[in-house]
Tab-separated table of C-alpha atoms in Angstrom:
chain	number	residue	atom	x	y	z
A	1	ARG	CA	0.070	-0.147	0.150
A	2	ARG	CA	3.292	2.268	0.772
A	3	ALA	CA	4.486	2.276	-2.535
A	4	VAL	CA	1.145	2.890	-4.533
A	5	SER	CA	-0.052	4.869	-2.140
A	6	MET	CA	4.019	7.035	-3.396
A	7	GLY	CA	2.929	6.927	-6.705
A	8	ALA	CA	3.529	2.846	-7.918
A	9	GLY	CA	1.478	0.470	-9.700
A	10	LEU	CA	0.096	-2.193	-9.211
A	11	LEU	CA	-1.484	-5.737	-11.101
A	12	VAL	CA	-2.990	-8.498	-9.313
A	13	THR	CA	-3.473	-11.835	-10.864
A	14	LEU	CA	-5.749	-13.432	-8.987
A	15	GLY	CA	-3.915	-17.459	-8.505
A	16	GLU	CA	-6.161	-20.892	-7.504
A	17	GLY	CA	-6.250	-22.019	-4.070
A	18	ILE	CA	-5.876	-18.107	-2.599
A	19	ASP	CA	-7.360	-17.525	1.176
A	20	LEU	CA	-10.611	-15.727	0.206
A	21	ARG	CA	-10.826	-14.627	3.794
A	22	MET	CA	-7.390	-13.105	3.609
A	23	TYR	CA	-7.423	-11.764	0.547
A	24	ASN	CA	-11.524	-9.783	1.709
A	25	GLU	CA	-9.596	-9.089	5.212
A	26	LEU	CA	-5.838	-8.079	4.966
A	27	VAL	CA	-5.786	-7.236	1.177
A	28	PHE	CA	-7.989	-5.502	-0.689
A	29	PRO	CA	-8.961	-3.518	1.818
A	30	ALA	CA	-5.572	-1.396	1.384
A	31	LEU	CA	-5.710	-1.569	-1.829
A	32	CYS	CA	-9.404	-0.773	-3.087
A	33	GLU	CA	-12.173	-1.143	-2.429
A	34	LEU	CA	-12.925	-5.166	-3.444
A	35	SER	CA	-14.476	-8.146	-2.006
A	36	LEU	CA	-14.260	-11.683	-3.417
A	37	THR	CA	-17.484	-13.514	-3.251
A	38	GLY	CA	-16.666	-16.875	-4.286
A	39	ILE	CA	-15.870	-19.181	-8.549
A	40	ALA	CA	-17.637	-19.386	-10.506
A	41	GLY	CA	-16.500	-22.232	-13.762
A	42	SER	CA	-15.529	-25.662	-13.552
A	43	ARG	CA	-11.753	-27.080	-14.830
A	44	LEU	CA	-13.455	-30.196	-15.665
A	45	ARG	CA	-16.346	-28.568	-18.420
A	46	GLN	CA	-13.422	-27.161	-21.055
A	47	ASP	CA	-17.244	-26.323	-23.644
A	48	ARG	CA	-18.211	-24.048	-20.713
A	49	PHE	CA	-16.484	-20.934	-20.634
A	50	THR	CA	-17.210	-16.587	-20.529
A	51	SER	CA	-15.514	-14.289	-22.707
A	52	PHE	CA	-14.708	-10.934	-22.411
A	53	ASP	CA	-17.191	-7.998	-23.460
A	54	PRO	CA	-16.426	-6.368	-26.265
A	55	GLU	CA	-18.012	-2.985	-25.599
A	56	ASP	CA	-16.137	-2.471	-22.175
A	57	ALA	CA	-12.750	-1.998	-24.660
A	58	GLY	CA	-12.141	2.767	-23.418
A	59	HIS	CA	-9.728	2.197	-21.326
A	60	PRO	CA	-6.225	2.942	-22.361
A	61	THR	CA	-4.237	-0.599	-21.435
A	62	LEU	CA	-7.764	-2.779	-23.959
A	63	SER	CA	-8.623	0.037	-26.370
A	64	GLY	CA	-8.104	-2.199	-30.004
A	65	LEU	CA	-7.558	-5.851	-28.328
A	66	LEU	CA	-11.081	-6.997	-27.848
A	67	SER	CA	-11.654	-5.890	-31.879
A	68	GLU	CA	-13.786	-8.004	-33.716
A	69	ASP	CA	-10.951	-9.454	-35.494
A	70	LEU	CA	-9.212	-10.234	-32.117
A	71	THR	CA	-10.627	-13.109	-30.230
A	72	SER	CA	-11.203	-12.736	-26.745
A	73	PRO	CA	-9.725	-15.181	-24.586
A	74	LYS	CA	-11.772	-18.138	-22.838
A	75	PHE	CA	-12.640	-18.305	-19.109
A	76	HIS	CA	-13.614	-21.149	-17.777
A	77	VAL	CA	-12.680	-19.844	-13.962
A	78	ARG	CA	-13.364	-17.114	-12.815
A	79	TYR	CA	-13.444	-15.124	-8.921
A	80	ARG	CA	-16.811	-13.291	-8.609
A	81	SER	CA	-17.045	-10.209	-6.661
A	82	ARG	CA	-18.373	-6.742	-5.525
A	83	THR	CA	-17.464	-3.526	-5.670
A	84	SER	CA	-18.030	-0.276	-4.685
A	85	GLY	CA	-16.493	3.323	-3.441
A	86	ALA	CA	-14.156	4.501	-6.165
A	87	THR	CA	-12.935	1.050	-7.134
A	88	ARG	CA	-14.174	1.353	-10.777
A	89	THR	CA	-15.273	-1.477	-13.274
A	90	VAL	CA	-13.009	-1.123	-16.537
A	91	LEU	CA	-13.884	-4.762	-18.283
A	92	THR	CA	-16.196	-7.424	-17.553
A	93	PHE	CA	-16.712	-11.347	-18.878
A	94	SER	CA	-19.535	-11.607	-20.623
A	95	SER	CA	-21.321	-13.207	-17.574
A	96	GLY	CA	-21.812	-9.125	-16.531
A	97	ASP	CA	-19.172	-10.057	-13.348
A	98	PRO	CA	-16.584	-8.013	-13.189
A	99	ALA	CA	-13.062	-9.256	-14.796
A	100	LEU	CA	-10.296	-6.329	-14.594
A	101	VAL	CA	-10.977	-3.408	-11.617
A	102	GLU	CA	-9.341	-0.459	-10.611
A	103	ASN	CA	-8.525	1.923	-8.122
A	104	ARG	CA	-6.678	5.113	-7.292
A	105	VAL	CA	-4.445	5.176	-4.107
A	106	GLY	CA	-2.616	8.277	-3.143
A	107	ASP	CA	-0.348	8.248	-6.465
A	108	GLY	CA	-0.837	5.653	-7.595
A	109	ARG	CA	-3.122	2.718	-9.417
A	110	VAL	CA	-4.407	-0.648	-8.492
A	111	MET	CA	-5.425	-2.895	-11.474
A	112	VAL	CA	-6.978	-6.109	-10.503
A	113	LEU	CA	-7.495	-9.168	-12.837
A	114	LEU	CA	-10.422	-11.100	-12.087
A	115	SER	CA	-10.034	-14.938	-13.373
A	116	HIS	CA	-6.292	-16.861	-13.208
A	117	THR	CA	-3.610	-17.461	-15.869
A	118	ASP	CA	-3.410	-20.798	-15.478
A	119	LEU	CA	-4.501	-23.063	-19.137
A	120	ASP	CA	-6.309	-24.846	-16.641
A	121	TRP	CA	-8.765	-21.595	-15.330
A	122	SER	CA	-8.362	-20.046	-18.619
A	123	ASP	CA	-6.464	-19.193	-22.385
A	124	VAL	CA	-5.813	-15.642	-21.615
A	125	SER	CA	-1.554	-16.500	-21.347
A	126	VAL	CA	-1.926	-17.696	-25.005
A	127	THR	CA	-4.222	-15.367	-26.748
A	128	GLY	CA	-3.675	-12.443	-28.748
A	129	PHE	CA	-4.898	-10.121	-25.836
A	130	PHE	CA	-2.205	-10.874	-23.129
A	131	ALA	CA	0.684	-9.609	-24.298
A	132	PRO	CA	0.391	-6.355	-25.789
A	133	PHE	CA	-2.650	-5.552	-22.106
A	134	LEU	CA	0.559	-6.910	-19.751
A	135	HIS	CA	2.299	-4.171	-21.774
A	136	ARG	CA	-0.053	-1.272	-21.958
A	137	ALA	CA	-0.870	-2.362	-18.026
A	138	VAL	CA	2.030	-1.813	-17.142
A	139	ARG	CA	2.783	1.887	-18.708
A	140	TYR	CA	-1.352	2.850	-17.632
A	141	LEU	CA	-0.086	1.155	-14.241
A	142	ALA	CA	3.693	3.387	-14.741
A	143	THR	CA	2.382	7.018	-15.253
A	144	GLY	CA	1.857	8.555	-12.670
A	145	ALA	CA	4.724	6.908	-10.764
A	146	PHE	CA	6.538	10.062	-10.005
A	147	GLY	CA	3.879	13.091	-9.727
A	148	SER	CA	1.709	14.665	-12.771
A	149	ASP	CA	5.301	15.598	-14.042
A	150	ASP	CA	6.100	12.880	-16.179
A	151	VAL	CA	7.996	13.404	-19.329
A	152	LEU	CA	8.586	11.463	-22.204
A	153	VAL	CA	11.928	9.999	-22.622
A	154	GLY	CA	14.058	12.989	-24.863
A	155	ARG	CA	11.666	15.036	-24.887
A	156	ARG	CA	12.852	18.681	-22.897
A	157	VAL	CA	12.476	19.166	-19.324
A	158	THR	CA	12.887	22.970	-17.436
A	159	ARG	CA	12.454	23.266	-13.610
A	160	SER	CA	12.550	26.166	-12.144
A	161	VAL	CA	14.483	25.999	-9.160
A	162	SER	CA	12.661	27.645	-5.624
A	163	ASP	CA	15.505	27.694	-2.897
A	164	LEU	CA	18.258	29.020	-4.605
A	165	GLY	CA	20.373	28.146	-0.857
A	166	VAL	CA	20.851	24.534	-2.516
A	167	ARG	CA	24.188	24.321	-5.053
A	168	GLU	CA	23.567	20.433	-5.933
A	169	ALA	CA	20.934	19.186	-7.696
A	170	VAL	CA	19.537	14.859	-8.314
A	171	VAL	CA	17.676	14.446	-11.636
C-alpha cells in the first residue's frame, strides 16, 4: 500500500487456491474496495466458458484489443466479486461479472484481474490479447509514478528552482 500510494502501480492476478477471507480482510481493504464472493465455472467443463464483453474497450489498456479481428480469451473459471466506492469495473465478463477492476491509491493505481492465467482456468495467457495487455497495463500503471509531470525520454524538461541556496541537484 505504501509503495502504491507513493506512485507505484500494481497489477494483481489471482491464482488458484487463494484464501478469500485473507484477501477480503487484509489485502483488498488496503488497495481497493473489492470483495471476492466465490468462484464461478469449472476446470472440468472446458466446453463452458465466458469471455470479455467487447463493449468495455474504452480503457487505455484495452483500446483495440477486443476488436472483431481478435478472439477474446475464454475463461472456464473466474472469481466472483463486488466492488464499491471508488473502485471501478474496467472490463466485465460476458456473464456480467467484473473481469478487471481499478482503483487509485494516493498517487498510484491498482488493477485486479479476476481470473487465473493458468491454462486450467483460461486461455488468456496464450491469446493475442495477453502480451499487449500486459505491456499496456505496465505502462499505464507506471504513468504517474513520479507525480503529474512524467516526461517521455528525449523530451526537454524545464523546472524552476525555488531554493537558490541549494548548490546541488540530482536529476
